[in-house]
Amino acid sequence: MKEFNWPIRVYYEDTDAGGVVFYANYLKFFERARTEMLRSYGFEQDRLIAEQNVIFVVRSVNIDYLKPARFNEQLNVSAKIIENKKTNFTFEQSITRQQDVLCNGTIRIACLDAQSMKPKLIPFEILEHLAQ
Amino acid sequence: MKEFNWPIRVYYEDTDAGGVVFYANYLKFFERARTEMLRSYGFEQDRLIAEQNVIFVVRSVNIDYLKPARFNEQLNVSAKIIENKKTNFTFEQSITRQQDVLCNGTIRIACLDAQSMKPKLIPFEILEHLAQ
Amino acid sequence: MKEFNWPIRVYYEDTDAGGVVFYANYLKFFERARTEMLRSYGFEQDRLIAEQNVIFVVRSVNIDYLKPARFNEQLNVSAKIIENKKTNFTFEQSITRQQDVLCNGTIRIACLDAQSMKPKLIPFEILEHLAQ
Amino acid sequence: MKEFNWPIRVYYEDTDAGGVVFYANYLKFFERARTEMLRSYGFEQDRLIAEQNVIFVVRSVNIDYLKPARFNEQLNVSAKIIENKKTNFTFEQSITRQQDVLCNGTIRIACLDAQSMKPKLIPFEILEHLAQ
């Protein structure tokens, strides 16, 4: 399947007193890339909630921190769907600085009914894109 | 009026690569103290929204950063109401480390209808406490 | 003086349970725009620290919150220097959504020696740009 | 081995527009509990860096999100060492709200030389506590 890439700049807000990006903040970077990947296919999550009652939530994350990212660095975040089922799908994501892989993650996302928060079928027009 | 005090421990999440607490995060500390002050009077903000349709939002902040706070330090955050009107009130807040004042802030809060987001009279039972 | 503009997308990470951008996070947006303004003039803050021992810190913020920003919105952050002295300078910043002004801020920045954290003259080549 | 428990209150800063705690912020909660566990044994991480040149960094996280936490809730974060080796150790952590388990995590931590950032033996006096 296709890999999506999104550039990230590291600001002070992302770093901690160890001089590196705080470990929780890589999850923000991962989510930005997933959001922008959906947007690149034409899906806006605020409209999905308002118009289709569909919300995506994270079910699990597995993250390996290999090398630290530092203040002011320019990074790339990748996102690729490695599995998609009826009500959930799984992303493989990486954060790289030029050729260096800093962080790898596997993130499983569930599709829920935005009211009841129960599992819901992923809308067909999204599934089509995720399966490519 | 009475001053309320709330202890804060600085964790990695609060700091930045400059080795100090990131400037936006003092606003988190200020809000924790305001929330705990209201709680100490018996007001839970989730119940205020659900039961009385009342939400508090920040209208303005004026903050002076005097000295930096660092990783692992134990701080105190104070909160004191210096003005209260029918639909808004103003806090004077400080962050201190022992005798050192690190940061002073004046924060104006508006009381809104949680549905319409229009100004709403502060509930009388809260006003009573704020005026003391 | 010249105004610098920087686009910001609102992600989940920026919002709170009130459905709007959390009040402290506008300070992150303001800082991103200041950083990118300096970068547009050719100044990288990690190199300024490493090569010239120069660090910029926030001395005060005055912020008015006029209207809330929401999840997934596209915003613009402006930054303009309204005063510059030998060791500090002041930004006027706004966050807008199309024609709507959501938030105005005045942020005063000091130039410090990155080792001693004492006030330091702003490097001449930066001052030149700030004064235009 | 012994389980350590640490209370957490959910503030606005922790939540997102979905009305729940933002998925990255559980990692902040986990870290607060690990830090407080070490503190309860008498180890202050700022002193470990300054006096023993020892810093702890996260190598991997595996997190399952089971149920959401909401604004203003009182949570408990547990931390328990399930494995300890010469230069790294592994925590099992949970976030609970009364009897409900909201989130489970396994977090592997490496002990590094704070200068070279190379693996370093965990100081003996810490290892003694971790092994209990």
PDB file of N, CA and C in Angstrom, chain D residues 56-97:
ATOM      1  N   PHE D  56      17.740   8.297  32.615  1.00  0.00           N
ATOM      2  CA  PHE D  56      16.877   7.211  32.153  1.00  0.00           C
ATOM      3  C   PHE D  56      16.095   7.679  30.930  1.00  0.00           C
ATOM      4  N   VAL D  57      16.079   6.872  29.889  1.00  0.00           N
ATOM      5  CA  VAL D  57      15.306   7.219  28.689  1.00  0.00           C
ATOM      6  C   VAL D  57      14.391   6.053  28.309  1.00  0.00           C
ATOM      7  N   VAL D  58      13.295   6.387  27.638  1.00  0.00           N
ATOM      8  CA  VAL D  58      12.330   5.368  27.229  1.00  0.00           C
ATOM      9  C   VAL D  58      12.790   4.737  25.918  1.00  0.00           C
ATOM     10  N   ARG D  59      12.835   3.414  25.883  1.00  0.00           N
ATOM     11  CA  ARG D  59      13.260   2.685  24.683  1.00  0.00           C
ATOM     12  C   ARG D  59      12.060   2.190  23.869  1.00  0.00           C
ATOM     13  N   SER D  60      10.997   1.797  24.570  1.00  0.00           N
ATOM     14  CA  SER D  60       9.802   1.343  23.852  1.00  0.00           C
ATOM     15  C   SER D  60       8.576   1.458  24.744  1.00  0.00           C
ATOM     16  N   VAL D  61       7.432   1.645  24.112  1.00  0.00           N
ATOM     17  CA  VAL D  61       6.142   1.623  24.826  1.00  0.00           C
ATOM     18  C   VAL D  61       5.166   0.767  24.026  1.00  0.00           C
ATOM     19  N   ASN D  62       4.407  -0.047  24.761  1.00  0.00           N
ATOM     20  CA  ASN D  62       3.286  -0.803  24.185  1.00  0.00           C
ATOM     21  C   ASN D  62       2.071  -0.451  25.022  1.00  0.00           C
ATOM     22  N   ILE D  63       1.105   0.190  24.406  1.00  0.00           N
ATOM     23  CA  ILE D  63      -0.028   0.685  25.182  1.00  0.00           C
ATOM     24  C   ILE D  63      -1.336   0.236  24.564  1.00  0.00           C
ATOM     25  N   ASP D  64      -2.226  -0.283  25.416  1.00  0.00           N
ATOM     26  CA  ASP D  64      -3.588  -0.614  24.989  1.00  0.00           C
ATOM     27  C   ASP D  64      -4.550   0.351  25.646  1.00  0.00           C
ATOM     28  N   TYR D  65      -5.345   0.992  24.808  1.00  0.00           N
ATOM     29  CA  TYR D  65      -6.350   1.936  25.283  1.00  0.00           C
ATOM     30  C   TYR D  65      -7.687   1.210  25.340  1.00  0.00           C
ATOM     31  N   LEU D  66      -8.212   0.999  26.534  1.00  0.00           N
ATOM     32  CA  LEU D  66      -9.418   0.181  26.692  1.00  0.00           C
ATOM     33  C   LEU D  66     -10.678   1.030  26.823  1.00  0.00           C
ATOM     34  N   LYS D  67     -10.625   2.025  27.707  1.00  0.00           N
ATOM     35  CA  LYS D  67     -11.774   2.922  27.917  1.00  0.00           C
ATOM     36  C   LYS D  67     -11.230   4.332  28.088  1.00  0.00           C
ATOM     37  N   PRO D  68     -11.986   5.336  27.677  1.00  0.00           N
ATOM     38  CA  PRO D  68     -11.469   6.710  27.784  1.00  0.00           C
ATOM     39  C   PRO D  68     -11.604   7.286  29.193  1.00  0.00           C
ATOM     40  N   ALA D  69     -10.657   8.133  29.552  1.00  0.00           N
ATOM     41  CA  ALA D  69     -10.764   8.950  30.764  1.00  0.00           C
ATOM     42  C   ALA D  69     -11.299  10.309  30.350  1.00  0.00           C
ATOM     43  N   ARG D  70     -12.041  10.960  31.240  1.00  0.00           N
ATOM     44  CA  ARG D  70     -12.697  12.220  30.899  1.00  0.00           C
ATOM     45  C   ARG D  70     -12.277  13.356  31.831  1.00  0.00           C
ATOM     46  N   PHE D  71     -12.574  14.565  31.383  1.00  0.00           N
ATOM     47  CA  PHE D  71     -12.291  15.784  32.142  1.00  0.00           C
ATOM     48  C   PHE D  71     -12.760  15.674  33.591  1.00  0.00           C
ATOM     49  N   ASN D  72     -11.884  16.040  34.488  1.00  0.00           N
ATOM     50  CA  ASN D  72     -12.179  16.194  35.915  1.00  0.00           C
ATOM     51  C   ASN D  72     -12.185  14.873  36.683  1.00  0.00           C
ATOM     52  N   GLU D  73     -11.951  13.767  35.989  1.00  0.00           N
ATOM     53  CA  GLU D  73     -11.949  12.488  36.698  1.00  0.00           C
ATOM     54  C   GLU D  73     -10.674  12.319  37.535  1.00  0.00           C
ATOM     55  N   GLN D  74     -10.830  11.540  38.575  1.00  0.00           N
ATOM     56  CA  GLN D  74      -9.703  11.187  39.437  1.00  0.00           C
ATOM     57  C   GLN D  74      -9.253   9.782  39.041  1.00  0.00           C
ATOM     58  N   LEU D  75      -8.000   9.644  38.654  1.00  0.00           N
ATOM     59  CA  LEU D  75      -7.487   8.359  38.183  1.00  0.00           C
ATOM     60  C   LEU D  75      -6.372   7.865  39.093  1.00  0.00           C
ATOM     61  N   ASN D  76      -6.060   6.585  38.936  1.00  0.00           N
ATOM     62  CA  ASN D  76      -4.885   6.033  39.608  1.00  0.00           C
ATOM     63  C   ASN D  76      -3.933   5.487  38.549  1.00  0.00           C
ATOM     64  N   VAL D  77      -2.651   5.768  38.716  1.00  0.00           N
ATOM     65  CA  VAL D  77      -1.643   5.212  37.814  1.00  0.00           C
ATOM     66  C   VAL D  77      -0.759   4.280  38.625  1.00  0.00           C
ATOM     67  N   SER D  78      -0.631   3.047  38.160  1.00  0.00           N
ATOM     68  CA  SER D  78       0.237   2.094  38.850  1.00  0.00           C
ATOM     69  C   SER D  78       1.537   1.917  38.074  1.00  0.00           C
ATOM     70  N   ALA D  79       2.562   1.479  38.764  1.00  0.00           N
ATOM     71  CA  ALA D  79       3.866   1.212  38.146  1.00  0.00           C
ATOM     72  C   ALA D  79       4.495   0.052  38.887  1.00  0.00           C
ATOM     73  N   LYS D  80       4.961  -0.923  38.124  1.00  0.00           N
ATOM     74  CA  LYS D  80       5.549  -2.122  38.723  1.00  0.00           C
ATOM     75  C   LYS D  80       6.670  -2.577  37.801  1.00  0.00           C
ATOM     76  N   ILE D  81       7.809  -2.904  38.374  1.00  0.00           N
ATOM     77  CA  ILE D  81       8.928  -3.390  37.559  1.00  0.00           C
ATOM     78  C   ILE D  81       8.717  -4.876  37.303  1.00  0.00           C
ATOM     79  N   ILE D  82       8.698  -5.271  36.029  1.00  0.00           N
ATOM     80  CA  ILE D  82       8.505  -6.695  35.735  1.00  0.00           C
ATOM     81  C   ILE D  82       9.781  -7.362  35.236  1.00  0.00           C
ATOM     82  N   GLU D  83      10.778  -6.563  34.937  1.00  0.00           N
ATOM     83  CA  GLU D  83      12.047  -7.138  34.498  1.00  0.00           C
ATOM     84  C   GLU D  83      13.139  -6.121  34.757  1.00  0.00           C
ATOM     85  N   ASN D  84      14.279  -6.570  35.261  1.00  0.00           N
ATOM     86  CA  ASN D  84      15.404  -5.630  35.354  1.00  0.00           C
ATOM     87  C   ASN D  84      16.698  -6.329  34.992  1.00  0.00           C
ATOM     88  N   LYS D  85      17.396  -5.634  34.077  1.00  0.00           N
ATOM     89  CA  LYS D  85      18.680  -6.149  33.616  1.00  0.00           C
ATOM     90  C   LYS D  85      19.767  -5.161  34.044  1.00  0.00           C
ATOM     91  N   LYS D  86      20.969  -5.338  33.527  1.00  0.00           N
ATOM     92  CA  LYS D  86      22.082  -4.497  33.989  1.00  0.00           C
ATOM     93  C   LYS D  86      21.950  -3.038  33.556  1.00  0.00           C
ATOM     94  N   THR D  87      21.428  -2.838  32.320  1.00  0.00           N
ATOM     95  CA  THR D  87      21.375  -1.469  31.808  1.00  0.00           C
ATOM     96  C   THR D  87      19.957  -1.046  31.421  1.00  0.00           C
ATOM     97  N   ASN D  88      18.977  -1.898  31.673  1.00  0.00           N
ATOM     98  CA  ASN D  88      17.598  -1.473  31.377  1.00  0.00           C
ATOM     99  C   ASN D  88      16.604  -2.230  32.232  1.00  0.00           C
ATOM    100  N   PHE D  89      15.402  -1.682  32.335  1.00  0.00           N
ATOM    101  CA  PHE D  89      14.361  -2.330  33.121  1.00  0.00           C
ATOM    102  C   PHE D  89      13.012  -2.005  32.507  1.00  0.00           C
ATOM    103  N   THR D  90      12.028  -2.821  32.854  1.00  0.00           N
ATOM    104  CA  THR D  90      10.731  -2.735  32.197  1.00  0.00           C
ATOM    105  C   THR D  90       9.625  -2.563  33.236  1.00  0.00           C
ATOM    106  N   PHE D  91       8.770  -1.591  32.966  1.00  0.00           N
ATOM    107  CA  PHE D  91       7.621  -1.311  33.829  1.00  0.00           C
ATOM    108  C   PHE D  91       6.341  -1.862  33.213  1.00  0.00           C
ATOM    109  N   GLU D  92       5.498  -2.370  34.054  1.00  0.00           N
ATOM    110  CA  GLU D  92       4.116  -2.640  33.677  1.00  0.00           C
ATOM    111  C   GLU D  92       3.292  -1.574  34.388  1.00  0.00           C
ATOM    112  N   GLN D  93       2.451  -0.860  33.625  1.00  0.00           N
ATOM    113  CA  GLN D  93       1.699   0.245  34.221  1.00  0.00           C
ATOM    114  C   GLN D  93       0.233   0.181  33.785  1.00  0.00           C
ATOM    115  N   SER D  94      -0.633   0.658  34.665  1.00  0.00           N
ATOM    116  CA  SER D  94      -2.058   0.732  34.336  1.00  0.00           C
ATOM    117  C   SER D  94      -2.620   2.059  34.792  1.00  0.00           C
ATOM    118  N   ILE D  95      -3.659   2.487  34.097  1.00  0.00           N
ATOM    119  CA  ILE D  95      -4.427   3.641  34.560  1.00  0.00           C
ATOM    120  C   ILE D  95      -5.835   3.154  34.834  1.00  0.00           C
ATOM    121  N   THR D  96      -6.285   3.393  36.051  1.00  0.00           N
ATOM    122  CA  THR D  96      -7.609   2.906  36.450  1.00  0.00           C
ATOM    123  C   THR D  96      -8.455   4.048  37.017  1.00  0.00           C
ATOM    124  N   ARG D  97      -9.770   3.859  36.877  1.00  0.00           N
ATOM    125  CA  ARG D  97     -10.737   4.785  37.497  1.00  0.00           C
ATOM    126  C   ARG D  97     -11.614   3.874  38.350  1.00  0.00           C
TER     127      ARG D  97
END
